[in-house]
């Protein structure tokens, strides 16, 4: 009898379809920088939340790098307690409005949702976003209970996802936390990398403000390694240092003509547009090339962000040039879908081999070669191989190279005894973030290489536990 | 926020400014630079630190009005605040006793050459400085350079002061006179550095140039400042600002410095209109 009821409940739930999130029309949005998805209404959120079957052993939580209590927050939404849902989220995730937008949920929590086995998973990310936005707009932001002060000073280097997460966790544990950020604004990749139309900067600012309200001190314009070294920080009385400096150095392909004018790294292109607001030039002082024919090299999320930025800056043609096929593209399906809707032209199985400039040193063409897929390589993906004699040119006036990033060497070079691997990433022991230097911990892209916001946050969370334990043992 | 403590027009378009920035002042070494951003809507521009006082916690910068940002900065004065100042950036100059050093400064580049000459002098070198400008009125830091040099050789293009001609000719004459030169620092407009580097190469005299490419973050993150040195792409901000002048591709540098010339003109025109509007 009881079992039958359960089955009925489940079947009934499955009949509600996954609720779509309203979005700006592609034709309209491609000419503005406003956020693409508009977000659930309260009604849509409740309908979607009711799809959750509240599994006894929820798989979704294990799919989340920061163990968000997913069924609990969703149940609160279903009951209409949106503020309660937001607070439940914040128990384990300090940046829910960000994660609701930029996490690859389809590869994490939603992938293991029980409903995904028979149909479509609960839209966990959209619900997370809804609850976090609701709380922020209400202004009803709760400062959680803080542990009594420990008197321990902890330095966090880098105010990106890893740094902000660990700072929030450590301050709640009662430590005195100072974050050192090299740029003039906090947020790291959330502020310089991810565009406004995917993650409004007002949201990042609100999350940073929340950290400050918790008591985290943030010092901007502070390049650790130059202004102060890690050893200087210890000398100033910090008991532990967390390095969350990201994988900030751009990778170029070292092909002829790559230094012509009009050719950017994705880091530069996005930093100009997002951090420096070059899309508002001349109201803002930083310029950016407003190309008509823009080619973006690469197939990741950063490439999609770049090409969609180019369209919004007025490009007639925005190309993605990628050496493999769509199947191997590392970008999220949603991002590729949005890019296609906006008219991005995909040149798949193409690879640039040379850039040709005009008399003024400005790029005018990219010479590409066609590729085919061979045997799988170390990454398990089929290796792209050039087809001899298949070169041809595409007319372009702006190129964005989005083929990845690597470790910035400033901190390892100025921190004696800090072990790095052959790619320059910091070596850590296990999940604690412990490095070869006592009291120095690291996490995020500077350990793993370019990954996701949520993985960096997860690393920050785990290192917070380790640092807390470490400083408490030291008198 | 960083307070401006002093501002002086060295001449019509060259300004000297003292800024309060104690932490940077404590760490700064000769050859390093800062990036500043005037206000929230500002751009980030690199400027060499000409001098610093770690006790007073101050930095001195010298800049020439070349565009909107430098024009706006020149309008600011004592008591005003610059929103963001980042530094000290770049590798410091390698300071040791080389023997005889020639420091060549052209135009506002004299401001960059000055701290290098001072540090090299302090390290026991014989310092010969050549400073040049278009005309006498715009020749800066002559007194300061004199103090840190064993010999000072000024030059003006129009002959209004010192040698009548370019700094390159003065250097050529010095080489021809049989002076044994161990290293040359050449800092100034790109064409000047290109000429000097080309001139010293046949003699095999090491010639260091300090480059000032366009930068954004200036911490190695964006690659806006890429320069070609010995056929390899290097970043001006973290690999520089000093490079071997014999290896630098000056044509590429000049071309890249002009990347935004259209937009820079537009920004300057808009700024002038707004200023007149007030």
XYZ file of C-alpha atoms in Angstrom:
753
model
C 0.000 0.000 0.000
C 2.693 2.407 1.088
C 4.853 1.444 -1.870
C 2.027 2.001 -4.283
C 1.535 5.506 -2.944
C 5.197 6.222 -3.469
C 5.060 5.021 -7.046
C 1.987 7.157 -7.676
C 3.712 10.171 -6.222
C 6.707 9.638 -8.453
C 4.649 9.134 -11.589
C 2.629 12.220 -10.857
C 5.794 14.250 -10.400
C 7.198 13.042 -13.670
C 4.198 14.354 -15.525
C 5.129 17.956 -14.779
C 7.584 18.890 -17.544
C 10.878 20.612 -16.714
C 10.065 24.300 -16.636
C 11.842 26.407 -19.226
C 13.489 29.621 -18.055
C 12.321 32.739 -19.923
C 15.073 34.328 -22.024
C 15.636 37.496 -24.006
C 14.875 37.060 -27.710
C 18.113 36.211 -29.564
C 17.667 38.960 -32.188
C 17.244 41.581 -29.515
C 19.800 40.348 -26.993
C 22.621 40.072 -29.528
C 22.757 43.875 -29.524
C 22.738 44.384 -25.770
C 24.786 43.272 -22.778
C 21.799 42.478 -20.534
C 21.545 39.023 -19.051
C 20.234 36.417 -21.498
C 17.990 34.302 -19.223
C 15.476 36.361 -17.306
C 15.010 33.805 -14.530
C 12.040 31.922 -13.093
C 8.992 33.683 -11.734
C 7.863 32.537 -8.274
C 5.159 30.493 -9.946
C 7.528 28.735 -12.336
C 9.954 28.082 -9.490
C 7.291 26.446 -7.324
C 6.094 24.304 -10.245
C 9.651 23.207 -10.972
C 10.449 22.611 -7.295
C 7.434 20.317 -7.014
C 8.996 18.029 -9.598
C 11.630 16.995 -7.055
C 10.714 13.594 -5.607
C 12.717 14.184 -2.416
C 14.745 10.971 -2.715
C 15.694 9.285 0.558
C 19.252 8.893 -0.732
C 19.689 11.883 -2.988
C 22.329 11.438 -5.693
C 22.329 15.139 -6.509
C 24.215 16.100 -3.338
C 27.103 13.799 -4.177
C 27.193 15.403 -7.632
C 27.858 18.807 -6.078
C 31.452 19.815 -5.287
C 30.275 21.806 -2.250
C 27.548 19.366 -1.076
C 24.605 21.740 -1.343
C 21.588 20.269 0.491
C 19.667 20.204 -2.742
C 16.418 18.397 -1.811
C 16.057 20.562 1.312
C 16.362 23.901 -0.468
C 14.081 22.725 -3.259
C 11.430 21.625 -0.760
C 11.532 25.096 0.808
C 10.939 26.642 -2.620
C 8.010 24.262 -3.200
C 6.575 25.486 0.107
C 7.018 29.114 -0.981
C 9.719 29.837 1.609
C 12.176 31.399 -0.815
C 14.266 33.181 1.798
C 14.547 29.930 3.730
C 15.707 28.213 0.542
C 18.406 30.829 -0.007
C 19.652 30.410 3.542
C 19.727 26.652 3.165
C 21.869 27.135 0.036
C 24.231 29.490 1.817
C 24.896 26.943 4.556
C 27.259 25.223 2.133
C 27.568 27.542 -0.868
C 28.676 31.098 -0.336
C 28.002 32.164 -3.947
C 24.644 30.621 -4.951
C 23.581 33.410 -7.338
C 26.837 32.853 -9.213
C 26.688 29.053 -9.189
C 23.061 29.029 -10.276
C 24.253 30.784 -13.419
C 27.667 29.409 -14.309
C 27.911 25.883 -12.836
C 27.819 23.043 -15.373
C 24.856 21.433 -13.581
C 24.273 19.061 -16.486
C 27.582 17.397 -15.599
C 27.118 17.562 -11.841
C 23.982 17.530 -9.679
C 21.476 17.351 -12.535
C 23.356 14.514 -14.183
C 22.721 12.223 -11.226
C 19.154 13.405 -10.503
C 16.871 10.377 -10.395
C 14.459 12.015 -12.825
C 17.226 12.250 -15.430
C 17.127 8.463 -15.744
C 13.659 8.460 -17.257
C 13.326 11.967 -18.550
C 14.569 15.372 -17.621
C 16.243 16.198 -14.316
C 14.977 18.803 -11.910
C 16.311 22.211 -12.996
C 18.473 22.533 -9.868
C 20.623 25.351 -11.199
C 17.646 27.481 -12.206
C 16.075 26.961 -8.776
C 19.331 27.849 -7.035
C 19.515 31.036 -9.073
C 15.902 31.869 -8.305
C 16.278 31.506 -4.526
C 19.540 33.457 -4.397
C 18.140 36.263 -6.567
C 14.984 36.413 -4.471
C 16.977 36.872 -1.283
C 19.264 39.493 -2.815
C 16.379 41.520 -4.254
C 14.496 41.336 -0.955
C 17.453 42.900 0.849
C 16.666 40.490 3.672
C 20.196 39.157 3.980
C 21.038 37.300 7.123
C 24.460 37.457 8.691
C 25.011 33.941 10.008
C 26.181 33.169 13.483
C 29.917 33.603 13.786
C 32.267 31.535 15.913
C 34.080 33.452 18.670
C 37.264 35.198 17.486
C 40.325 32.948 17.436
C 42.809 35.804 17.118
C 44.432 34.060 14.139
C 45.240 36.123 11.061
C 44.886 34.377 7.729
C 45.871 35.788 4.329
C 44.018 34.801 1.178
C 45.671 35.668 -2.135
C 43.198 36.240 -4.967
C 39.576 37.360 -4.654
C 38.173 34.892 -7.167
C 35.822 31.951 -6.545
C 38.321 29.942 -4.452
C 39.522 32.937 -2.442
C 36.071 34.351 -1.712
C 34.783 30.946 -0.637
C 37.626 30.217 1.746
C 37.523 33.774 3.120
C 33.808 33.405 3.913
C 34.319 30.028 5.561
C 37.321 31.066 7.642
C 35.741 34.278 8.881
C 32.686 32.321 10.033
C 35.060 30.044 11.965
C 36.206 33.127 13.874
C 39.473 33.909 12.081
C 40.704 37.336 11.053
C 40.794 37.113 7.248
C 42.428 39.494 4.752
C 42.105 38.942 1.013
C 44.756 40.416 -1.303
C 43.587 41.050 -4.860
C 45.846 42.183 -7.704
C 43.143 43.884 -9.760
C 41.233 46.968 -8.642
C 38.004 44.981 -8.242
C 37.206 41.740 -6.455
C 35.687 38.679 -8.088
C 38.516 37.304 -10.205
C 37.235 35.545 -13.302
C 33.667 36.365 -12.250
C 34.421 40.048 -12.775
C 37.026 40.137 -15.547
C 36.198 36.984 -17.471
C 32.544 36.048 -17.511
C 30.521 38.630 -19.455
C 27.707 40.754 -18.083
C 25.138 38.972 -20.278
C 25.932 35.688 -18.533
C 26.706 36.943 -15.035
C 25.671 40.511 -14.180
C 28.457 42.263 -12.299
C 25.971 43.669 -9.778
C 25.530 40.087 -8.542
C 29.260 39.604 -8.051
C 29.462 42.958 -6.262
C 26.624 41.895 -3.959
C 28.409 38.632 -3.113
C 31.638 40.536 -2.384
C 29.697 42.988 -0.195
C 28.267 40.047 1.713
C 31.824 38.828 2.414
C 32.720 42.266 3.711
C 29.637 42.250 5.939
C 30.859 38.958 7.371
C 34.046 40.785 8.327
C 36.407 39.770 5.537
C 38.926 42.508 4.741
C 39.691 42.907 1.057
C 42.735 44.820 -0.161
C 42.708 45.502 -3.908
C 45.667 46.654 -6.041
C 47.877 44.236 -4.113
C 50.047 42.001 -6.298
C 51.451 39.376 -3.982
C 54.929 38.514 -5.224
C 55.618 42.171 -6.030
C 54.085 44.440 -3.375
C 54.640 41.757 -0.733
C 55.907 38.219 -0.908
C 54.341 35.235 0.843
C 57.204 35.435 3.357
C 56.384 39.108 3.988
C 52.841 38.017 4.886
C 54.126 35.577 7.502
C 56.418 38.312 8.819
C 53.367 40.565 9.171
C 51.810 38.023 11.508
C 49.618 35.909 9.280
C 49.482 32.328 10.544
C 48.548 30.790 7.213
C 48.364 31.832 3.562
C 45.938 30.494 0.959
C 46.916 30.921 -2.699
C 43.911 31.108 -4.998
C 45.512 33.094 -7.772
C 44.003 31.266 -10.745
C 45.582 30.185 -14.003
C 45.951 33.674 -15.273
C 48.496 33.617 -18.089
C 47.139 33.472 -21.629
C 48.285 30.824 -24.089
C 49.034 31.796 -27.680
C 49.553 29.361 -30.544
C 52.958 30.732 -31.648
C 51.925 30.943 -35.296
C 53.103 33.638 -37.730
C 51.371 37.001 -37.448
C 49.911 36.392 -34.003
C 51.164 39.754 -32.708
C 49.395 41.785 -35.403
C 47.053 44.502 -34.223
C 43.505 43.278 -33.752
C 44.600 39.926 -32.300
C 43.788 39.460 -28.628
C 44.070 36.790 -26.003
C 40.604 35.996 -24.667
C 41.818 37.260 -21.292
C 42.571 40.677 -22.748
C 39.434 40.882 -24.875
C 37.141 39.912 -22.011
C 39.019 42.007 -19.432
C 38.685 45.082 -21.614
C 35.001 44.452 -22.130
C 33.972 43.186 -18.686
C 36.308 44.647 -16.085
C 37.137 47.877 -17.902
C 33.696 48.215 -19.549
C 35.164 48.966 -22.969
C 31.774 48.163 -24.483
C 30.714 51.523 -23.037
C 33.621 53.435 -24.666
C 33.946 56.450 -24.777
C 31.879 56.861 -21.606
C 34.528 54.571 -20.111
C 38.104 55.263 -21.179
C 39.307 51.790 -22.167
C 39.064 51.103 -25.899
C 38.451 47.772 -27.627
C 38.479 46.815 -31.319
C 34.899 46.897 -32.563
C 35.484 44.394 -35.357
C 33.050 43.628 -38.161
C 34.457 40.162 -38.853
C 35.635 38.501 -35.695
C 37.173 35.046 -35.433
C 37.479 33.357 -32.065
C 39.884 30.441 -31.852
C 38.795 27.647 -29.483
C 35.732 25.714 -28.407
C 35.380 26.302 -24.675
C 33.110 28.528 -22.615
C 35.629 31.351 -22.852
C 35.504 31.117 -26.653
C 31.693 31.300 -26.570
C 31.833 34.291 -24.203
C 34.282 36.016 -26.549
C 32.360 35.472 -29.773
C 29.071 36.508 -28.182
C 30.791 39.635 -26.849
C 32.026 40.380 -30.397
C 28.461 40.227 -31.733
C 27.291 42.587 -29.023
C 30.106 44.980 -29.932
C 28.594 45.147 -33.411
C 30.285 42.406 -35.460
C 28.525 41.349 -38.672
C 30.195 37.954 -38.590
C 31.290 36.084 -35.496
C 33.168 32.858 -36.159
C 34.217 30.047 -33.879
C 37.249 28.313 -35.342
C 37.711 24.952 -33.640
C 39.977 22.104 -34.634
C 37.698 19.248 -33.603
C 33.939 18.704 -33.966
C 31.046 19.901 -31.849
C 31.068 16.594 -29.922
C 34.524 17.335 -28.498
C 33.809 20.988 -27.689
C 34.460 21.669 -24.011
C 31.872 24.469 -23.853
C 28.590 23.843 -22.056
C 25.784 22.750 -24.372
C 23.730 25.726 -23.215
C 26.471 28.154 -24.225
C 26.866 26.594 -27.668
C 23.085 26.680 -28.052
C 22.918 30.357 -27.099
C 25.764 31.160 -29.478
C 24.005 29.395 -32.349
C 20.748 31.204 -31.608
C 22.627 34.478 -31.804
C 24.041 33.678 -35.232
C 27.594 32.597 -34.440
C 29.124 30.732 -37.392
C 30.942 27.545 -36.435
C 33.989 26.634 -38.501
C 34.563 23.157 -37.121
C 37.541 20.951 -37.982
C 39.443 24.128 -38.831
C 42.719 25.323 -37.359
C 44.473 28.661 -37.896
C 48.024 28.374 -39.236
C 48.884 32.005 -39.956
C 47.552 35.553 -39.706
C 48.005 37.976 -42.586
C 48.187 41.700 -41.908
C 47.531 44.858 -43.920
C 50.021 47.688 -44.503
C 49.243 49.176 -41.072
C 50.053 45.995 -39.202
C 46.389 45.148 -38.611
C 45.112 41.609 -39.144
C 43.078 41.218 -42.356
C 42.932 37.464 -42.877
C 43.336 34.249 -40.997
C 44.747 31.331 -42.938
C 43.122 28.081 -41.806
C 43.753 24.456 -42.556
C 41.023 21.819 -42.559
C 41.320 19.008 -40.069
C 40.105 15.440 -39.715
C 39.849 13.286 -36.619
C 42.344 10.481 -36.149
C 42.941 8.029 -33.316
C 42.097 9.030 -29.722
C 44.855 10.941 -27.908
C 45.766 11.084 -24.204
C 42.615 13.065 -23.401
C 40.497 10.268 -24.893
C 39.300 12.594 -27.636
C 40.094 11.814 -31.249
C 43.204 13.656 -32.296
C 42.674 16.336 -34.961
C 45.030 15.996 -37.933
C 45.581 18.595 -40.654
C 44.499 17.752 -44.209
C 47.442 18.571 -46.460
C 46.861 21.307 -49.006
C 43.486 22.314 -47.595
C 44.524 25.825 -46.529
C 42.217 28.745 -47.250
C 41.696 32.220 -45.826
C 38.846 33.967 -44.016
C 38.641 37.780 -43.981
C 38.768 39.058 -40.410
C 39.614 42.310 -38.659
C 39.639 41.012 -35.101
C 40.803 37.684 -33.688
C 40.456 36.364 -30.161
C 42.702 33.471 -29.161
C 40.805 31.372 -26.609
C 42.847 28.186 -26.510
C 43.437 28.082 -22.776
C 45.486 29.614 -19.999
C 48.453 28.571 -17.914
C 49.935 29.305 -14.518
C 51.189 32.795 -13.773
C 54.732 32.325 -12.394
C 54.920 35.424 -10.154
C 54.056 33.687 -6.862
C 56.013 30.437 -7.334
C 59.058 32.470 -8.410
C 58.940 34.672 -5.325
C 58.086 31.945 -2.786
C 61.140 29.793 -1.987
C 60.322 26.142 -1.333
C 56.920 26.202 -3.010
C 56.765 23.109 -5.190
C 55.215 23.328 -8.642
C 54.747 20.692 -11.341
C 56.190 20.830 -14.845
C 53.382 23.115 -16.023
C 53.987 25.549 -13.175
C 50.890 24.611 -11.171
C 51.267 24.403 -7.399
C 51.548 20.861 -6.023
C 49.191 20.053 -3.113
C 48.740 17.035 -0.881
C 45.338 15.405 -1.215
C 42.242 17.542 -0.925
C 43.468 19.754 1.915
C 45.309 22.158 -0.350
C 48.449 21.744 1.750
C 51.572 22.726 -0.241
C 55.262 21.949 0.228
C 55.567 25.063 2.408
C 54.266 24.869 5.959
C 51.263 27.094 6.487
C 50.811 27.702 2.755
C 47.730 26.232 1.111
C 46.506 26.490 -2.468
C 43.380 25.721 -4.439
C 41.485 26.414 -7.645
C 42.969 26.815 -11.109
C 46.512 27.429 -9.794
C 46.455 23.790 -8.630
C 44.227 22.075 -11.209
C 44.766 24.224 -14.293
C 41.738 25.890 -15.884
C 38.592 24.334 -14.476
C 35.238 25.577 -13.242
C 34.085 28.137 -10.708
C 32.480 25.474 -8.543
C 35.577 23.249 -8.431
C 37.615 26.231 -7.266
C 34.982 26.915 -4.618
C 35.087 23.271 -3.530
C 38.871 23.520 -3.184
C 38.469 26.680 -1.115
C 35.968 24.960 1.145
C 38.256 21.964 1.797
C 41.310 24.124 2.389
C 39.304 26.175 4.901
C 38.861 23.059 7.032
C 42.562 22.228 6.782
C 43.692 25.779 7.588
C 41.308 25.980 10.538
C 42.756 22.765 11.953
C 46.322 23.929 11.273
C 46.111 27.353 12.924
C 44.295 25.959 15.964
C 47.156 23.549 16.658
C 49.645 26.420 16.505
C 49.815 28.533 19.586
C 42.613 55.863 -2.921
C 45.998 57.459 -3.426
C 46.571 61.114 -2.576
C 48.435 63.515 -4.828
C 50.856 65.492 -2.666
C 52.513 67.643 -5.300
C 52.092 68.494 -8.935
C 54.486 70.506 -11.071
C 54.463 71.269 -14.771
C 58.091 70.678 -15.775
C 57.100 72.323 -19.020
C 53.959 72.733 -21.075
C 53.139 69.066 -21.581
C 55.396 67.266 -19.093
C 54.162 66.897 -15.533
C 55.836 65.673 -12.357
C 53.634 64.312 -9.592
C 54.282 63.027 -6.066
C 51.786 60.419 -4.895
C 51.279 58.944 -1.452
C 51.727 55.156 -1.724
C 53.759 53.950 1.277
C 53.736 50.222 0.596
C 54.822 50.616 -3.013
C 57.462 53.168 -2.000
C 58.947 50.668 0.453
C 59.363 47.913 -2.152
C 60.128 49.859 -5.290
C 63.482 49.537 -7.048
C 64.969 51.400 -10.017
C 63.422 50.434 -13.331
C 60.010 49.446 -11.937
C 56.691 51.011 -12.814
C 53.140 51.467 -11.578
C 49.759 51.166 -13.250
C 47.245 53.806 -12.349
C 43.574 54.301 -12.974
C 42.254 57.790 -12.252
C 38.619 56.992 -11.498
C 36.000 54.292 -11.899
C 35.628 54.929 -15.614
C 39.330 55.315 -16.221
C 41.742 53.159 -18.176
C 44.779 51.514 -16.653
C 48.038 53.105 -17.818
C 51.628 52.167 -16.931
C 53.995 54.902 -15.724
C 57.605 54.525 -14.612
C 58.469 55.385 -11.039
C 61.059 58.156 -11.279
C 61.814 58.344 -7.594
C 60.512 57.142 -4.267
C 60.916 57.979 -0.605
C 60.309 55.014 1.649
C 60.311 57.157 4.787
C 57.781 59.658 3.517
C 55.953 56.870 1.698
C 55.854 58.686 -1.614
C 56.399 58.000 -5.297
C 57.361 60.474 -8.004
C 56.087 59.995 -11.541
C 56.738 62.073 -14.632
C 54.463 61.869 -17.626
C 53.829 63.610 -20.897
C 50.316 64.573 -21.980
C 49.683 62.259 -24.912
C 46.003 61.387 -24.618
C 42.836 61.672 -22.589
C 44.064 59.939 -19.446
C 47.323 61.873 -19.170
C 45.480 65.138 -19.961
C 42.988 64.401 -17.181
C 45.772 63.441 -14.768
C 47.587 66.694 -15.534
C 44.449 68.597 -14.533
C 44.472 66.994 -11.101
C 46.431 68.566 -8.300
C 47.540 68.538 -4.696
C 44.955 66.936 -2.428
C 43.151 65.081 -5.223
C 42.938 61.315 -5.165
C 43.819 58.715 -7.787
C 41.478 55.760 -7.394
C 43.885 52.907 -8.086
C 47.651 52.622 -8.064
C 49.212 49.208 -8.566
C 52.864 48.333 -8.156
C 55.752 48.047 -8.062
C 55.609 46.153 -11.361
C 58.170 44.682 -13.728
C 61.689 43.469 -13.066
C 63.969 46.010 -11.412
C 67.030 47.115 -13.374
C 70.040 44.885 -12.821
C 72.237 47.088 -10.690
C 75.935 46.228 -10.330
C 79.312 47.700 -11.095
C 79.687 47.274 -14.845
C 82.456 49.847 -15.163
C 81.457 52.619 -17.526
C 77.773 53.060 -18.208
C 76.100 55.411 -20.645
C 72.519 56.404 -19.825
C 70.685 57.961 -22.729
C 67.354 59.671 -22.098
C 65.212 61.246 -24.758
C 62.248 63.526 -24.012
C 60.110 62.227 -21.163
C 62.349 59.116 -21.216
C 64.851 61.117 -19.179
C 62.454 60.528 -16.291
C 62.900 56.777 -16.733
C 66.675 57.037 -17.233
C 67.174 59.115 -14.095
C 66.555 56.476 -11.377
C 68.598 53.944 -13.361
C 71.527 56.369 -13.651
C 71.242 57.185 -9.953
C 71.286 53.522 -8.902
C 74.169 52.693 -11.237
C 76.161 55.620 -9.921
C 75.536 54.460 -6.372
C 76.817 51.001 -7.339
C 80.169 52.538 -8.267
C 79.876 52.892 -12.034
C 81.287 55.705 -14.063
C 78.060 57.171 -15.404
C 77.985 59.233 -18.583
C 74.532 60.582 -19.329
C 73.244 61.878 -22.627
C 69.931 63.690 -22.453
C 68.082 65.138 -25.365
C 64.933 66.974 -26.321
C 63.509 68.869 -29.267
C 64.341 72.229 -27.723
C 65.814 73.695 -24.508
C 62.484 74.531 -22.856
C 61.404 70.911 -22.795
C 64.658 69.362 -21.611
C 63.783 67.962 -18.172
C 65.735 66.833 -15.107
C 69.046 68.333 -16.178
C 70.096 69.223 -12.625
C 69.098 65.830 -11.247
C 70.915 63.990 -14.010
C 74.008 66.095 -13.475
C 74.118 65.059 -9.810
C 74.173 61.346 -10.601
C 76.478 61.478 -13.605
C 80.221 61.822 -13.976
C 79.604 63.565 -17.274
C 76.394 65.014 -18.612
C 76.008 65.621 -22.336
C 72.835 67.505 -23.242
C 71.573 67.836 -26.800
C 68.705 69.605 -28.515
C 67.351 69.034 -32.007
C 67.232 72.760 -32.713
C 70.553 73.596 -31.113
C 68.987 75.887 -28.506
C 71.035 74.135 -25.808
C 73.958 71.733 -25.658
C 74.869 69.754 -28.723
C 72.946 70.727 -31.861
C 71.520 67.413 -33.006
C 70.300 64.025 -31.860
C 71.433 62.013 -28.839
C 72.496 59.293 -31.266
C 75.155 61.557 -32.752
C 76.393 62.431 -29.266
C 76.691 58.728 -28.496
C 78.452 58.092 -31.812
C 80.935 60.847 -31.028
C 81.512 59.349 -27.589
C 82.197 55.930 -29.068
C 84.475 57.484 -31.687
C 86.400 59.331 -28.977
C 87.590 55.953 -27.752
C 85.600 55.902 -24.497
C 85.368 52.282 -23.351
C 81.655 51.659 -22.717
C 80.537 48.534 -20.874
C 76.771 48.951 -21.134
C 74.267 51.451 -22.478
C 70.787 52.200 -21.192
C 68.684 53.869 -23.864
C 65.251 55.149 -22.934
C 63.047 57.432 -24.950
C 60.751 57.495 -27.958
C 60.708 54.200 -29.891
C 62.440 55.676 -32.993
C 65.266 56.927 -30.791
C 65.737 53.551 -29.119
C 65.664 51.817 -32.485
C 68.364 54.108 -33.886
C 70.578 53.752 -30.813
C 70.261 49.974 -30.696
C 71.028 49.758 -34.407
C 74.052 51.983 -33.911
C 75.637 50.089 -31.011
C 75.074 46.600 -32.408
C 78.122 46.592 -34.710
C 80.279 47.595 -31.718
C 78.870 44.776 -29.629
C 78.054 47.148 -26.754
C 75.185 45.741 -24.719
C 72.263 48.146 -25.040
C 69.307 47.862 -22.706
C 66.037 49.547 -23.626
C 62.987 50.109 -21.420
C 59.743 49.543 -23.288
C 56.361 51.052 -22.615
C 53.820 48.998 -24.601
C 50.072 49.250 -24.071
C 49.041 47.351 -20.935
C 45.789 46.457 -19.205
C 46.279 44.407 -16.032
C 50.120 44.577 -16.132
C 50.429 41.376 -14.068
C 50.911 38.921 -16.937
C 47.264 38.103 -17.420
C 46.247 39.693 -20.713
C 49.146 39.823 -23.163
C 48.276 43.312 -24.476
C 51.905 44.288 -23.957
C 53.439 41.545 -26.057
C 56.689 42.432 -27.708
C 58.955 40.378 -29.926
C 62.470 39.921 -28.562
C 64.904 37.691 -30.407
C 61.967 36.296 -32.378
C 60.158 35.234 -29.212
C 56.982 36.789 -27.845
C 57.531 38.275 -24.397
C 55.257 40.267 -22.106
C 56.442 43.815 -21.423
C 54.821 43.831 -17.985
C 56.250 40.700 -16.366
C 59.220 39.837 -18.590
C 60.273 43.490 -18.915
C 60.112 46.423 -19.022
C 63.828 46.218 -19.925
C 65.029 44.125 -22.851
C 68.138 43.689 -24.958
C 67.807 46.466 -27.521
C 69.638 44.450 -30.144
C 66.906 41.805 -30.076
C 63.743 43.954 -29.940
C 61.439 44.195 -32.955
C 60.881 47.959 -32.803
C 58.639 48.052 -35.886
C 56.166 45.721 -34.214
C 56.318 47.785 -31.026
C 55.578 51.003 -32.942
C 52.731 49.386 -34.808
C 51.183 47.955 -31.621
C 51.441 51.328 -29.852
C 49.194 52.746 -32.592
C 46.509 50.076 -32.188
C 43.944 52.418 -30.674
C 45.027 55.717 -32.243
C 41.560 56.286 -33.740
C 39.790 55.726 -30.455
C 42.403 57.713 -28.551
C 41.720 60.746 -30.754
C 37.998 60.319 -30.210
C 38.415 60.112 -26.420
C 40.659 63.179 -26.407
C 38.177 65.212 -28.484
C 35.321 64.237 -26.202
C 37.394 65.154 -23.147
C 38.341 68.557 -24.595
C 34.683 69.324 -25.352
C 33.650 68.361 -21.829
C 36.422 70.519 -20.355
C 35.353 73.505 -22.436
C 31.748 72.819 -21.475
C 32.693 73.387 -17.863
